[in-house]
Coordinates of C-alpha atoms in Angstrom, one line a residue:
Chain A
M224 CA 9.9 21.0 -19.1
K225 CA 12.8 23.3 -20.0
A226 CA 16.2 21.8 -19.1
G227 CA 17.7 25.3 -18.4
P228 CA 16.3 25.8 -14.9
V229 CA 17.1 22.5 -14.0
L230 CA 20.5 22.3 -15.1
G231 CA 20.9 25.5 -13.1
V232 CA 19.8 24.1 -9.9
L233 CA 21.8 21.2 -10.3
A234 CA 24.8 23.3 -11.1
V235 CA 24.0 25.3 -7.6
I236 CA 23.5 22.0 -5.7
V237 CA 26.9 20.6 -6.8
A238 CA 28.7 24.0 -6.2
L239 CA 26.9 24.0 -2.5
W240 CA 27.9 20.2 -2.4
Y241 CA 31.8 21.0 -3.2
A242 CA 31.8 24.2 -0.4
G243 CA 30.3 21.4 2.1
A244 CA 32.5 19.2 1.8
V245 CA 35.7 21.9 2.2
W246 CA 33.6 22.9 5.2
L247 CA 33.4 19.6 6.7
N248 CA 36.2 18.1 5.6
A249 CA 38.6 20.7 6.9
A250 CA 38.6 20.0 10.5
W251 CA 40.7 16.5 9.6
T252 CA 42.9 18.4 7.5
Y253 CA 43.8 20.9 10.4
D254 CA 43.8 18.0 12.5
Q255 CA 46.6 16.1 10.9
A256 CA 48.7 19.4 9.9
A257 CA 48.4 20.3 13.7
R258 CA 49.7 16.3 14.5
N259 CA 52.4 16.7 11.7
G260 CA 53.5 20.5 12.2
T261 CA 52.9 21.9 9.4
V262 CA 50.8 25.2 8.5
V263 CA 47.9 24.7 6.1
T264 CA 47.3 27.2 3.2
F265 CA 44.6 27.7 1.4
G266 CA 45.5 25.6 -1.7
G267 CA 46.4 22.9 0.5
L268 CA 43.2 22.9 2.2
L269 CA 41.3 22.5 -1.1
A270 CA 43.6 19.7 -2.6
D271 CA 43.3 17.9 1.2
T272 CA 39.7 17.8 1.4
M273 CA 39.0 17.2 -2.2
A274 CA 40.8 13.4 -1.3
Q275 CA 40.6 12.2 1.8
E276 CA 40.7 8.7 2.4
R277 CA 37.4 8.7 4.9
P278 CA 35.8 12.3 4.3
V279 CA 32.6 13.6 6.5
L280 CA 31.4 14.6 3.1
P281 CA 33.2 13.1 0.0
P282 CA 32.8 15.6 -2.8
P283 CA 30.9 14.4 -5.8
H284 CA 34.1 13.2 -8.2
Q285 CA 35.2 10.6 -5.4
V286 CA 31.5 9.2 -5.3
V287 CA 31.1 9.4 -9.1
A288 CA 34.7 7.6 -8.9
E289 CA 33.7 5.2 -6.7
V290 CA 30.6 4.3 -8.4
W291 CA 32.7 3.9 -11.6
K292 CA 35.3 1.7 -10.0
G293 CA 32.6 -0.2 -8.5
M294 CA 30.9 -1.0 -11.9
T295 CA 33.8 -1.5 -14.2
A296 CA 36.7 -2.3 -12.3
Y297 CA 35.4 -5.7 -11.1
N298 CA 34.0 -8.8 -12.9
V299 CA 30.5 -8.3 -12.9
T300 CA 30.2 -11.4 -10.6
S301 CA 32.8 -10.4 -8.3
K302 CA 31.5 -9.6 -4.7
K303 CA 33.4 -5.8 -5.3
S304 CA 31.4 -5.1 -8.2
L305 CA 28.4 -2.7 -7.8
V306 CA 26.6 -4.0 -10.9
Y307 CA 26.7 -7.6 -9.1
H308 CA 25.1 -6.0 -5.6
G309 CA 22.6 -3.8 -7.8
Y310 CA 21.5 -6.9 -9.5
V311 CA 21.0 -9.1 -6.2
T312 CA 18.7 -6.0 -5.1
L313 CA 17.0 -5.7 -8.3
V314 CA 16.0 -9.1 -8.2
S315 CA 14.4 -9.1 -4.8
T316 CA 12.8 -5.7 -6.2
F317 CA 11.3 -7.6 -8.9
S318 CA 10.0 -10.3 -7.1
G319 CA 8.7 -8.3 -4.6
F320 CA 7.0 -5.8 -6.9
V321 CA 5.4 -8.7 -9.1
L322 CA 4.1 -10.2 -5.8
G323 CA 2.6 -7.4 -4.9
T324 CA 1.0 -6.1 -8.0
L325 CA -1.0 -9.4 -8.0
L326 CA -2.0 -8.8 -4.3
G327 CA -3.1 -5.6 -5.1
I328 CA -4.9 -6.1 -8.0
L329 CA -6.4 -9.4 -6.5
M330 CA -7.4 -6.8 -3.2
A331 CA -8.9 -4.5 -5.4
V332 CA -10.8 -7.0 -7.3
G333 CA -12.6 -8.4 -4.4
I334 CA -13.4 -5.4 -3.0
V335 CA -15.0 -3.6 -5.9
Q336 CA -16.9 -7.0 -6.3
S337 CA -18.0 -7.4 -2.7
R338 CA -19.1 -4.9 -0.2
T339 CA -18.3 -7.0 2.7
L340 CA -14.8 -7.1 1.9
E341 CA -14.5 -2.9 1.0
L342 CA -16.1 -2.2 4.4
G343 CA -13.6 -5.1 6.6
M344 CA -10.6 -5.6 4.6
M345 CA -10.1 -1.5 3.0
P346 CA -9.5 -0.1 6.8
W347 CA -7.3 -3.0 7.8
A348 CA -5.0 -2.5 4.1
V349 CA -4.7 1.7 5.2
I350 CA -3.7 0.3 8.3
S351 CA -1.0 -2.1 7.2
Q352 CA 0.8 0.6 5.6
T353 CA 0.9 2.8 8.8
V354 CA 2.8 -0.1 10.4
P355 CA 6.1 0.2 10.0
V356 CA 7.2 -2.6 8.1
V357 CA 10.8 -2.5 9.1
A358 CA 9.7 -3.3 12.5
I359 CA 8.2 -6.4 10.9
A360 CA 11.4 -7.3 8.8
P361 CA 13.7 -9.0 11.2
M362 CA 10.7 -11.3 12.1
I363 CA 9.7 -12.3 8.1
V364 CA 13.5 -13.2 7.9
V365 CA 13.4 -15.7 11.1
L366 CA 9.9 -16.8 10.0
S367 CA 11.0 -17.6 6.0
N368 CA 14.2 -18.9 7.5
S369 CA 12.8 -21.3 9.9
L370 CA 9.6 -22.6 7.7
G371 CA 12.2 -22.8 4.9
F372 CA 10.1 -21.9 1.9
G373 CA 13.1 -20.8 0.1
D374 CA 14.0 -24.4 -0.1
H375 CA 10.9 -25.8 -1.6
L376 CA 10.9 -23.3 -4.0
G377 CA 14.6 -23.7 -5.0
V378 CA 15.6 -20.1 -4.1
S379 CA 17.5 -18.6 -0.8
N380 CA 15.8 -18.0 2.1
A381 CA 17.1 -14.0 2.0
L382 CA 15.2 -13.8 -1.2
V383 CA 11.7 -14.8 -0.2
S384 CA 12.1 -12.4 2.9
K385 CA 13.3 -9.5 1.0
T386 CA 10.4 -10.4 -1.5
I387 CA 7.6 -10.5 1.3
I388 CA 8.6 -7.2 2.5
A389 CA 9.2 -5.5 -1.3
A390 CA 5.6 -6.8 -1.8
Y391 CA 4.5 -5.5 1.7
L392 CA 5.1 -2.2 0.8
S393 CA 4.5 -2.1 -3.3
Y394 CA 0.9 -4.0 -2.6
F395 CA -0.8 -1.0 -1.3
P396 CA -0.4 1.7 -4.4
V397 CA -1.6 -0.7 -6.7
L398 CA -4.4 -1.3 -4.8
V399 CA -5.8 2.2 -3.8
G400 CA -5.0 3.2 -7.8
M401 CA -6.8 0.0 -8.9
V402 CA -10.3 0.1 -6.8
K403 CA -10.3 3.7 -8.3
G404 CA -9.8 2.4 -11.7
L405 CA -12.1 -0.4 -11.7
R406 CA -14.7 2.1 -10.3
S407 CA -13.9 4.3 -13.0
P408 CA -16.5 3.5 -15.6
D409 CA -19.3 5.5 -15.4
Q410 CA -23.0 4.8 -14.9
M411 CA -23.6 5.5 -18.7
Q412 CA -21.1 3.1 -19.7
L413 CA -22.4 0.4 -17.3
D414 CA -26.1 0.8 -18.4
Q415 CA -24.6 0.6 -22.4
L416 CA -23.3 -2.9 -21.5
K417 CA -26.9 -3.9 -19.6
T418 CA -28.6 -3.0 -23.0
Y419 CA -25.9 -4.9 -24.8
N420 CA -27.0 -8.0 -21.9
A421 CA -23.7 -8.4 -21.0
S422 CA -22.7 -10.6 -17.7
E423 CA -21.1 -9.6 -14.9
V424 CA -18.1 -11.4 -15.6
Q425 CA -18.2 -9.9 -19.0
G426 CA -18.8 -6.2 -17.9
F427 CA -15.7 -6.5 -15.7
F428 CA -13.3 -7.9 -18.4
K429 CA -14.5 -5.9 -21.2
L430 CA -15.0 -2.4 -19.5
R431 CA -13.9 -2.2 -16.0
L432 CA -10.6 -4.0 -17.0
P433 CA -9.4 -2.0 -19.9
S434 CA -10.5 1.3 -18.2
S435 CA -8.2 0.5 -14.8
V436 CA -5.4 0.6 -17.1
P437 CA -4.3 4.2 -16.8
Y438 CA -5.0 4.1 -12.9
L439 CA -2.9 0.9 -12.6
F440 CA 0.5 2.6 -14.4
T441 CA 0.3 5.5 -12.2
S442 CA 0.4 3.1 -9.4
L443 CA 2.9 0.6 -10.8
K444 CA 5.3 3.6 -10.8
V445 CA 4.9 4.3 -7.0
G446 CA 4.9 0.6 -6.1
I447 CA 8.1 0.2 -8.1
A448 CA 9.7 2.6 -5.9
A449 CA 8.5 1.5 -3.0
S450 CA 9.3 -2.1 -3.7
L451 CA 12.9 -1.0 -4.5
V452 CA 13.1 0.5 -0.8
G453 CA 11.5 -2.8 0.6
A454 CA 14.0 -4.5 -0.9
I455 CA 16.9 -2.1 0.2
V456 CA 15.4 -2.4 4.2
G457 CA 14.9 -5.7 3.7
E458 CA 18.6 -6.3 3.1
L459 CA 19.4 -4.7 6.2
P460 CA 18.0 -6.9 9.6
T461 CA 18.9 -10.0 7.5
G462 CA 22.6 -9.5 7.8
A463 CA 22.9 -10.0 4.1
I464 CA 26.4 -9.6 2.6
E465 CA 25.0 -9.1 -0.8
G466 CA 22.9 -6.1 -2.2
L467 CA 22.8 -2.4 -2.1
G468 CA 21.7 -2.1 1.3
A469 CA 24.0 -4.5 2.6
R470 CA 26.5 -2.4 1.0
M471 CA 25.6 0.6 3.1
L472 CA 25.7 -1.4 6.3
I473 CA 28.9 -2.9 5.3
G474 CA 30.6 0.7 4.3
S475 CA 28.7 2.1 8.0
Q476 CA 30.5 -0.8 9.8
F477 CA 33.9 -0.1 8.3
G478 CA 33.6 3.4 8.5
S479 CA 34.0 4.1 4.9
P480 CA 31.4 6.9 4.4
I481 CA 32.5 7.0 0.2
I482 CA 31.2 3.2 0.1
V483 CA 27.8 4.5 1.5
W484 CA 27.4 7.1 -0.8
A485 CA 28.2 4.9 -4.1
A486 CA 25.8 2.7 -2.7
L487 CA 23.5 5.4 -2.0
F488 CA 23.7 6.9 -5.7
A489 CA 23.7 3.3 -7.1
A490 CA 20.3 2.8 -5.4
A491 CA 19.0 6.0 -6.7
A492 CA 20.4 5.2 -10.4
L493 CA 18.4 2.0 -10.0
A494 CA 15.3 3.7 -8.9
G495 CA 15.3 6.0 -12.0
V496 CA 15.8 3.4 -14.5
L497 CA 12.9 1.2 -12.9
I498 CA 10.2 4.2 -13.1
L499 CA 11.6 4.9 -16.7
L500 CA 11.1 1.2 -17.7
V501 CA 7.2 1.4 -16.1
R502 CA 6.8 4.5 -18.0
A503 CA 8.4 2.8 -21.4
L504 CA 5.7 -0.3 -20.6
E505 CA 3.0 2.2 -20.1
T506 CA 3.6 4.3 -23.3
V507 CA 3.6 0.6 -25.0
V508 CA 0.3 -0.9 -23.6
V509 CA -1.9 2.2 -24.0
R510 CA -0.8 2.9 -27.5
R511 CA -1.7 -1.0 -27.8
M512 CA -4.8 -0.3 -26.3
G513 CA -5.3 2.4 -29.3
V514 CA -5.4 5.7 -27.2
R515 CA -3.6 8.6 -29.3
G516 CA -1.8 11.2 -28.1
Chain B
M185 CA -11.1 -28.5 18.3
S186 CA -10.0 -24.9 18.6
I187 CA -9.2 -24.8 14.9
L188 CA -13.0 -25.7 14.0
V189 CA -14.1 -23.1 16.9
A190 CA -12.0 -20.7 15.6
V191 CA -13.4 -21.3 12.4
V192 CA -16.9 -21.6 13.2
F193 CA -16.2 -17.9 14.6
W194 CA -14.7 -16.6 11.6
L195 CA -17.8 -17.9 9.5
A196 CA -20.1 -16.4 11.8
A197 CA -18.0 -13.0 11.7
W198 CA -18.1 -12.9 8.0
G199 CA -21.7 -13.1 8.0
V200 CA -22.7 -10.9 10.3
N201 CA -20.2 -8.6 8.5
S202 CA -22.3 -9.4 5.1
W203 CA -25.7 -8.8 6.6
L204 CA -24.1 -5.4 8.3
A205 CA -22.9 -4.5 5.1
R206 CA -25.9 -5.0 3.3
S207 CA -28.4 -4.2 5.9
R208 CA -29.8 -0.1 5.9
F209 CA -27.5 0.6 8.7
A210 CA -24.3 0.5 6.5
G211 CA -24.3 4.1 6.5
L212 CA -23.8 4.4 10.1
R213 CA -20.5 5.7 11.6
A214 CA -20.7 2.6 14.5
V215 CA -21.4 0.5 11.6
R216 CA -18.5 1.8 9.6
I217 CA -16.0 0.9 12.5
A218 CA -17.9 -2.0 13.7
I219 CA -17.3 -3.8 10.6
P220 CA -13.5 -3.3 10.2
A221 CA -13.2 -4.1 14.0
L222 CA -15.1 -7.2 13.5
F223 CA -13.2 -8.3 10.7
G224 CA -10.0 -7.9 13.0
V225 CA -11.2 -9.8 15.8
A226 CA -12.1 -12.5 13.6
I227 CA -8.8 -12.8 12.5
L228 CA -7.1 -12.8 15.9
V229 CA -9.6 -15.6 16.9
L230 CA -8.3 -17.4 14.0
W231 CA -4.5 -16.8 14.6
Q232 CA -5.2 -18.1 18.6
G233 CA -7.2 -21.2 17.2
V234 CA -4.9 -22.1 14.8
V235 CA -1.8 -21.7 16.9
T236 CA -3.2 -23.7 19.9
G237 CA -4.7 -26.1 17.4
L238 CA -1.7 -27.1 15.5
A239 CA 0.5 -26.7 18.6
V240 CA 2.7 -24.4 16.5
P241 CA 6.0 -23.7 18.0
E242 CA 6.4 -20.4 19.6
V243 CA 9.5 -19.7 17.4
I244 CA 7.2 -19.6 14.2
L245 CA 4.1 -17.8 15.6
P246 CA 3.1 -17.0 19.3
A247 CA -0.4 -17.3 19.9
P248 CA -2.2 -13.3 20.3
S249 CA -2.8 -14.7 24.1
R250 CA 1.0 -15.2 24.9
L251 CA 1.5 -11.5 22.9
W252 CA -0.6 -10.0 25.1
G253 CA 1.2 -11.2 28.1
A254 CA 4.4 -9.8 26.7
I255 CA 3.4 -6.6 26.2
G256 CA 1.7 -6.6 30.3
G257 CA 4.9 -7.9 31.2
N258 CA 7.8 -5.6 29.5
L259 CA 5.9 -2.1 30.1
P260 CA 8.7 -0.2 30.9
V261 CA 11.1 -1.6 28.4
L262 CA 8.4 -1.2 25.8
G263 CA 8.0 2.8 27.1
A264 CA 11.5 3.8 27.2
D265 CA 11.7 2.1 23.8
F266 CA 8.8 4.3 22.3
V267 CA 9.7 7.8 24.1
Q268 CA 13.2 7.3 22.1
T269 CA 12.2 6.0 18.6
I270 CA 8.6 7.6 18.1
L271 CA 8.8 10.7 20.1
K272 CA 12.3 11.9 20.0
G273 CA 13.4 10.3 16.7
G274 CA 10.3 10.1 14.9
L275 CA 8.3 13.1 15.9
S276 CA 10.6 15.5 16.6
G277 CA 11.9 14.8 12.9
Y278 CA 8.5 14.9 11.0
V279 CA 7.7 18.3 12.5
L280 CA 10.9 19.8 11.2
G281 CA 11.0 18.3 7.7
S282 CA 7.1 19.0 7.4
V283 CA 7.8 22.6 8.6
A284 CA 11.2 23.1 6.2
G285 CA 9.0 21.2 3.3
V286 CA 5.8 23.8 3.8
L287 CA 8.3 27.0 3.8
V288 CA 10.3 25.9 1.1
A289 CA 7.2 25.2 -0.8
I290 CA 6.4 28.8 -0.4
L291 CA 9.5 29.9 -1.4
V292 CA 9.5 27.8 -4.6
D293 CA 5.9 29.0 -5.5
R294 CA 6.9 32.8 -5.2
V295 CA 10.1 32.2 -7.7
P296 CA 9.4 30.6 -10.6
F297 CA 13.1 30.0 -11.5
L298 CA 13.0 27.7 -8.8
R299 CA 9.6 26.1 -9.8
A300 CA 10.9 25.5 -13.0
G301 CA 14.4 24.0 -11.4
L302 CA 14.0 22.6 -8.0
L303 CA 10.3 20.9 -8.6
P304 CA 11.3 18.5 -11.1
I305 CA 14.4 17.2 -8.9
G306 CA 12.2 17.2 -5.8
N307 CA 9.8 14.7 -7.7
F308 CA 12.3 13.1 -8.9
V309 CA 14.2 12.9 -5.1
A310 CA 10.8 11.9 -3.5
A311 CA 10.9 8.4 -6.0
L312 CA 14.4 7.6 -4.2
P313 CA 14.9 5.3 -1.6
I314 CA 16.5 7.9 0.6
V315 CA 16.4 5.5 3.4
G316 CA 19.8 5.3 2.2
I317 CA 21.1 8.2 3.9
A318 CA 20.4 6.6 7.0
P319 CA 24.3 5.5 7.5
I320 CA 25.4 8.7 6.9
M321 CA 23.3 10.6 9.1
V322 CA 24.4 8.3 11.9
M323 CA 28.0 8.7 11.1
W324 CA 27.3 12.9 11.2
F325 CA 25.3 13.0 14.1
G326 CA 26.1 10.2 16.0
F327 CA 24.4 7.5 17.5
D328 CA 21.8 8.8 19.4
W329 CA 18.0 10.0 18.5
Q330 CA 19.6 13.2 16.6
S331 CA 20.6 11.0 13.8
K332 CA 17.4 9.2 13.3
A333 CA 15.4 12.7 13.3
A334 CA 17.8 14.2 10.6
V335 CA 17.0 10.6 8.2
V336 CA 13.5 11.4 9.3
V337 CA 13.4 15.2 8.4
V338 CA 15.2 14.4 4.6
M339 CA 12.3 11.8 4.2
V340 CA 9.7 13.9 5.3
F341 CA 10.6 17.3 3.2
F342 CA 10.2 16.1 -0.4
P343 CA 6.7 14.5 -0.2
V344 CA 5.8 17.3 2.1
L345 CA 7.4 19.9 -0.5
V346 CA 5.9 18.5 -3.7
N347 CA 2.7 18.2 -2.5
M348 CA 2.3 21.6 -0.7
V349 CA 3.7 23.2 -4.2
A350 CA 0.9 21.4 -6.0
G351 CA -1.5 22.6 -3.7
L352 CA -0.3 26.2 -3.6
S353 CA -1.6 26.4 -7.5
A354 CA -4.7 24.8 -6.5
S355 CA -6.4 28.1 -6.1
D356 CA -8.1 28.8 -9.4
R357 CA -7.4 32.3 -11.7
M358 CA -10.8 33.5 -10.8
Q359 CA -10.5 33.3 -7.2
R360 CA -6.9 35.1 -7.4
D361 CA -8.0 38.0 -9.5
L362 CA -10.8 38.5 -6.8
M363 CA -8.5 38.6 -4.1
A364 CA -6.6 41.3 -6.5
T365 CA -9.7 43.0 -7.3
W366 CA -10.3 43.8 -3.6
G367 CA -6.6 44.9 -3.5
A368 CA -5.2 42.1 -1.3
S369 CA -1.5 42.0 -0.9
Y370 CA 0.4 38.7 -1.4
W371 CA 0.8 38.1 1.8
Q372 CA -3.0 38.8 2.5
T373 CA -4.3 36.3 -0.8
L374 CA -1.5 33.4 0.6
V375 CA -3.1 33.4 4.0
K376 CA -6.7 34.3 3.2
L377 CA -6.8 32.3 0.0
R378 CA -4.1 29.7 -1.2
L379 CA -3.1 28.5 2.1
P380 CA -6.5 27.2 3.2
A381 CA -7.0 26.1 -0.5
A382 CA -3.6 24.2 -0.3
M383 CA -4.6 22.1 3.0
P384 CA -6.3 19.1 1.4
F385 CA -2.9 18.4 -0.4
L386 CA -0.7 19.6 2.4
F387 CA -2.3 16.6 4.0
N388 CA -2.0 14.3 1.5
G389 CA 1.7 15.1 1.9
L390 CA 1.7 14.8 5.5
K391 CA 0.1 11.3 5.8
I392 CA 2.6 9.9 3.4
A393 CA 5.2 11.4 5.5
A394 CA 3.7 10.3 8.7
T395 CA 4.4 6.3 7.6
L396 CA 7.7 7.5 6.0
A397 CA 8.8 9.2 9.4
L398 CA 8.5 5.7 11.8
I399 CA 10.2 3.7 9.0
G400 CA 13.1 6.1 9.0
A401 CA 13.3 6.3 12.7
I402 CA 13.5 2.9 13.1
V403 CA 15.8 1.8 10.0
A404 CA 18.0 3.7 10.9
E405 CA 18.9 2.2 14.3
N406 CA 20.2 -0.4 12.2
F407 CA 23.4 1.3 11.5
G408 CA 23.8 2.3 15.2
S409 CA 22.0 3.4 18.2
P410 CA 22.4 3.6 21.9
T411 CA 20.8 0.4 24.0
L412 CA 17.4 1.6 23.2
G413 CA 14.8 2.1 21.0
M414 CA 12.3 -0.1 19.2
G415 CA 14.9 -1.1 15.8
F416 CA 17.5 -1.9 18.2
R417 CA 15.5 -4.4 20.9
I418 CA 13.5 -6.1 17.8
S419 CA 17.1 -7.0 16.1
T420 CA 18.7 -7.8 19.5
A421 CA 15.5 -9.6 20.4
V422 CA 15.6 -11.3 17.8
G423 CA 19.3 -12.7 18.2
Q424 CA 18.0 -13.6 21.8
L425 CA 15.1 -15.7 20.3
A426 CA 12.7 -13.6 22.8
L427 CA 10.0 -13.8 20.0
P428 CA 7.2 -12.4 22.6
L429 CA 9.0 -9.6 23.2
V430 CA 10.1 -8.9 19.4
W431 CA 5.8 -9.4 19.1
A432 CA 5.3 -6.7 21.8
E433 CA 7.2 -4.2 19.9
I434 CA 6.0 -5.0 16.8
A435 CA 2.4 -4.4 18.2
V436 CA 3.5 -1.1 19.9
A437 CA 5.0 0.0 16.5
A438 CA 2.0 -1.1 14.7
L439 CA -0.2 0.7 17.2
A440 CA 2.0 3.7 17.3
G441 CA 1.9 4.1 13.6
S442 CA -2.1 3.6 13.2
V443 CA -2.5 6.1 15.8
F444 CA 0.1 8.6 14.6
Y445 CA -2.0 8.1 11.0
G446 CA -5.1 8.8 13.1
L447 CA -4.1 11.9 14.4
V448 CA -3.3 13.3 11.2
S449 CA -6.1 12.0 9.7
A450 CA -8.0 14.0 12.4
A451 CA -6.3 16.7 12.1
E452 CA -7.2 16.9 8.5
R453 CA -10.7 16.4 8.9
A454 CA -10.7 19.5 11.2
V455 CA -9.2 21.7 8.9
T456 CA -10.2 20.7 5.4
F457 CA -13.8 20.0 6.5
W458 CA -15.0 22.1 3.6
H459 CA -13.6 19.9 0.8
P460 CA -15.9 17.5 -0.6
S461 CA -13.9 14.6 -0.1
Q462 CA -14.6 15.4 3.7
R463 CA -18.3 16.4 3.4
G464 CA -20.9 13.9 4.3
R465 CA -19.4 11.9 6.7

């Protein structure tokens, strides 16, 4: 992949963004000027649209400045710090991801081993993903509050509900990938194990499981992104005050677009980092398993 | 007592399913539908049995029979919410976003610079939590369904774009050379060879987008909505502890999502009947 065209397109996007910021924010500038009885020059227009308090579309540098301020200006444990909110979202993303991955792998093993489960459960797994999880999210919140799962486990109930929502979104890619992966050994390999007199269990652990690893990692990359979406969505109906999703909600309620954009960028950066992490883990594991290249 | 009945029913259903799955009818279409249907019915019976047997409070989990009553009693409300969220917000955004994704994909495929530059960015953006733009869209387009549709457009656009670009390169060199030897123009090759070849990929993207569309439409209602819509209704009904109504909305959302996905799958089967994955069904 060459960097040139990517940078070129990025530059065009940034340029369009600035143009859009001037165009969309101009109305407010003219409005203010008319109220004060001043005349807007072109230079004045440019300067004002770049630095409004509540712009319709904040220009990139304002967003970057807000992200930077959110990350460095406050103590990381402060509620104003983006690092803190990012951490809260990250914790529920990870717990949901782990739970979802385990669930997906277990269901895949069941489906590969049992024909009844395959025919009975697989359609429901598909249906579970066509159900918009956000519709269920408030109920999950109520349930985990009234049942008090979190109190038993020693964590907050909000974390439990966010974990469930994130797991719900992330188990499916893992399930699909693992079913494919566990079925990937071909007949010849299965026959060979039979000639070694390997049992079903040995065949599973020595052949099926190792051959599913590449499929697993492909799904994990999708799964962790889905898990982050789940964690953010899970923060919206919970009335959470912590986390990137809560930050967006607060920004929208106080009519402050820059906060929303900063949270959005932080979430995007988090997604990028998480996918890179899974990719790094994949490289390490694949190398340890002896695959070269 | 009712728990016992439910468990016995569950075991019996499981037994029937195991027998069906092993029997020589397992390949039949009716059986392929009957097995998951029985699985679902067994879960409903188990649910009803446990809830009535253990006297689970309605706040935690209402029985399926109560839920059915709530659906019947709230039909006008459910219908209005369905139109607002699914048809106006979700479907219009889905159509716009998919069309835009396909058109941009054709453009990207035509221009090598965009292919090298826009595609990696598109791939990256497709993995981002795009739902986050919901508050921004609500600020821009107001509280009504237009802002929900806008969120859906953006969410749908990237998966469709990425899959469609992959699909447009699915026809192989030899097939394209053959079109060239017949003197086919770019557009003829596109319409007669490359678009049909891209359809399995496009539908892959459309299916992913179908589930995203409903998520986007409902999430956006958390950031502001007229007093109408499934997301709005669910969050206010939870506040009033009108839980059967909440579950009724969830059931409608589930049904709408499944039907939506089913329609896209049916269209896929009709359009890509020639593809190996669709043959032999």
